[in-house]
């Protein structure tokens, strides 16, 4: 059982790593900046996955914070990026 | 008491501005006059001691731990010079009272003059090398101030700077020589050094000691090729020229050579340098003097040549030569001082010093002309018993023919020396005669601005006293010899030298014939001078010392400017390139030399596929960042590197680092986005291929070097890590399971505090940069 878990997690890690490589290709090549933004967002999700699998492999619970944090940051980052790409500013000034 | 005497001029210099401000109606010079006069009288009281052979040493502690004490020593030589300084000083102050108008900045003038006088007294009375050097530089500085007295004139500034540069160059060399001397002998006291002369003469550094010290003496005494500052120093007021540039400061170098000649005496190198440069200076100075048309320039070159003559005599080193040298120092001070004052009077009363515009002044200024007559003919060494210059010049000829310590070298050059001596003296004769006849004889020109008339009596007093001294010394040479010169000669020579100065040596004396040759050839050359004046187009031509000085100074300015321009490009890229190149060279050379590139493959962790793929992703992203054409894209791809790094932290079991890295990376990306909105698009920069290759080479080598260093540092473990201690004690001592956090806030809390400070400062800095906008153009 443990053996199986180890094999599965290694396979998953490898697949996600390869997927990240493809995402990297998109991020570097990506004809437009929104392409890159999406690639980066997805890389963030991949990171969450990798961290989760690693936590299983290393048999630890210390990485759970990291997973949550990546989730929040990837969201914030993508929103900021999207706002920047759309309006050119991230924090708008108050109008008064 | 002697210390007070040396310091008295400085104290007086402090008080002078008060007198100048408070008593405007009275010429400030009258308050200064008593200082040198009293000093002269006070120093005269040391005669008794000096005659009896008692040499007084007075010491005042200054820096005892370094052996630098204010110790003064008075023997025949110091007393001779001290009397010269104070005596001529008194006359010069008296003369300056009538020469400088009350509307000039007299306060400045007398402060500088007193400063100089005190410094000069310090030079000649010091027994400590370093005190001597201190006073030596003070004379340079005060001379600089005095030459630049009329600071609004371009010539004064140029002359002052030139003399400063040359004499300070020499002074610093001399300090080097002194330091060597101090290291070799272990004492800064000149008397003790002379006692240990064997140590110095046998030391390997001896040539350096000699050359460095002589460099100081030669620059100060305007020896060839350092003489070039002296003619330019003639921009100073005439009393200054008379005092500093004829009678005292330029003799400081002679004093130094005389003072140390006991130490170097009999050494071949000393003989070659001092005699060689002395004779060269004598001939060149007198040759150049004939060419000048300005009275003071003639006198300046004449001073140079006379100093060369004295220097040559000091190099001869025989008893009679040293007596002649000391005697000529005295004679030169009298006649050259009086001649400068005469030149000042002519300038003052006619408005010009150009001998082409002067002439026939005898009828208007009979007294001045008479004074000039005695001065010039004494300078020429005219053979009459009323000119003291003749006596010393004949002794010079005499001494150039006899050398006691016969080394092979001295014997080879010996025949040339009298010839050079006569040659120099012939030109001396020519310019002296020219100086007198072209100024005072002949026809009166109408081009003068003022109608010439006799100078006021007060102005004539000082040259009158000096001229009477010329005659008195000439008539009673032995009176001065026994009282003044003999102790000085004894101090230079180490032993008492019995001598008797005679005017008439009888027919068999070769020196007499040499004088007659000088007289005959000199008269002949003067009469046909228009025929050979074209020689001057050829010889000084481009090779004059003044031109080489200008070339050197301008060359240094230009050279350093272009050097600075070459590497201070103002571009951060170049500076970065310098830093990195030096980093590469330093590290690689050090590591190669110390054999530090150790590679060991033990103790390596196994590498799994996921880690490897993350590394590949990061590397690809890093390379991608460099190649991006768009700012946003570049920063996004850079973000991947940051996230990859946090993932590596996860792989290597560092959750705290991973958390922090994630947040920081996100914030950084956001900040970059904030900045980029305000920036123009990333422009394609056209860099030359060579530059690109250079940058590539530099960056690749930095990467390689750092990698190598990292590998080799991992391969060598010199000691056990201290992490075990933290692992064991983090709960027991720190009360926490998270070792990283316990280290951050407990074991090494100070670092954390200062990092917080850094963050706080950065925040304050950013806030103030945004909020505090100076008015436009204010901070640009």
Tab-separated table of C-alpha atoms in Angstrom, chain A residues 9-64:
chain	number	residue	atom	x	y	z
A	9	UNK	CA	2.826	10.294	-6.050
A	10	UNK	CA	6.092	10.137	-8.014
A	11	UNK	CA	4.175	9.671	-11.246
A	12	UNK	CA	1.874	12.570	-10.373
A	13	UNK	CA	4.816	14.790	-9.549
A	14	UNK	CA	6.460	14.005	-12.835
A	15	UNK	CA	3.313	14.651	-14.819
A	16	UNK	CA	2.679	17.961	-13.079
A	17	UNK	CA	6.283	18.955	-13.622
A	18	UNK	CA	5.951	18.246	-17.324
A	19	UNK	CA	2.707	20.206	-17.396
A	20	UNK	CA	4.513	23.076	-15.718
A	21	UNK	CA	7.186	22.923	-18.388
A	22	UNK	CA	4.512	23.329	-21.052
A	23	UNK	CA	3.028	26.204	-19.093
A	24	UNK	CA	6.447	27.743	-18.960
A	25	UNK	CA	6.624	27.488	-22.727
A	26	UNK	CA	3.362	29.375	-22.920
A	27	UNK	CA	4.563	31.966	-20.411
A	28	UNK	CA	7.744	32.623	-22.331
A	29	UNK	CA	6.353	32.349	-25.813
A	30	UNK	CA	2.832	33.543	-25.149
A	31	UNK	CA	1.989	35.980	-27.926
A	32	UNK	CA	0.182	38.335	-25.549
A	33	UNK	CA	0.481	39.231	-21.895
A	34	UNK	CA	-2.971	37.779	-20.922
A	35	UNK	CA	-1.657	34.410	-22.214
A	36	UNK	CA	1.241	34.729	-19.839
A	37	UNK	CA	-1.014	35.767	-16.972
A	38	UNK	CA	-3.157	32.675	-17.416
A	39	UNK	CA	-0.056	30.501	-17.667
A	40	UNK	CA	1.256	31.988	-14.434
A	41	UNK	CA	-2.067	31.430	-12.692
A	42	UNK	CA	-2.074	27.816	-13.753
A	43	UNK	CA	1.532	27.397	-12.657
A	44	UNK	CA	0.343	28.596	-9.236
A	45	UNK	CA	-2.284	25.873	-9.189
A	46	UNK	CA	0.343	23.348	-10.224
A	47	UNK	CA	2.528	24.542	-7.367
A	48	UNK	CA	-0.300	23.850	-4.940
A	49	UNK	CA	-0.577	20.356	-6.329
A	50	UNK	CA	3.163	19.714	-6.170
A	51	UNK	CA	3.313	20.958	-2.596
A	52	UNK	CA	0.378	18.707	-1.645
A	53	UNK	CA	1.967	15.628	-3.179
A	54	UNK	CA	5.282	16.470	-1.585
A	55	UNK	CA	3.577	16.705	1.794
A	56	UNK	CA	2.270	13.167	1.232
A	57	UNK	CA	5.660	11.918	0.115
A	58	UNK	CA	7.495	13.541	3.019
A	59	UNK	CA	4.749	12.568	5.448
A	60	UNK	CA	4.423	15.992	6.974
A	61	UNK	CA	1.660	18.472	7.694
A	62	UNK	CA	3.860	21.525	7.774
A	63	UNK	CA	3.267	22.331	4.122
A	64	UNK	CA	-0.494	22.804	4.442
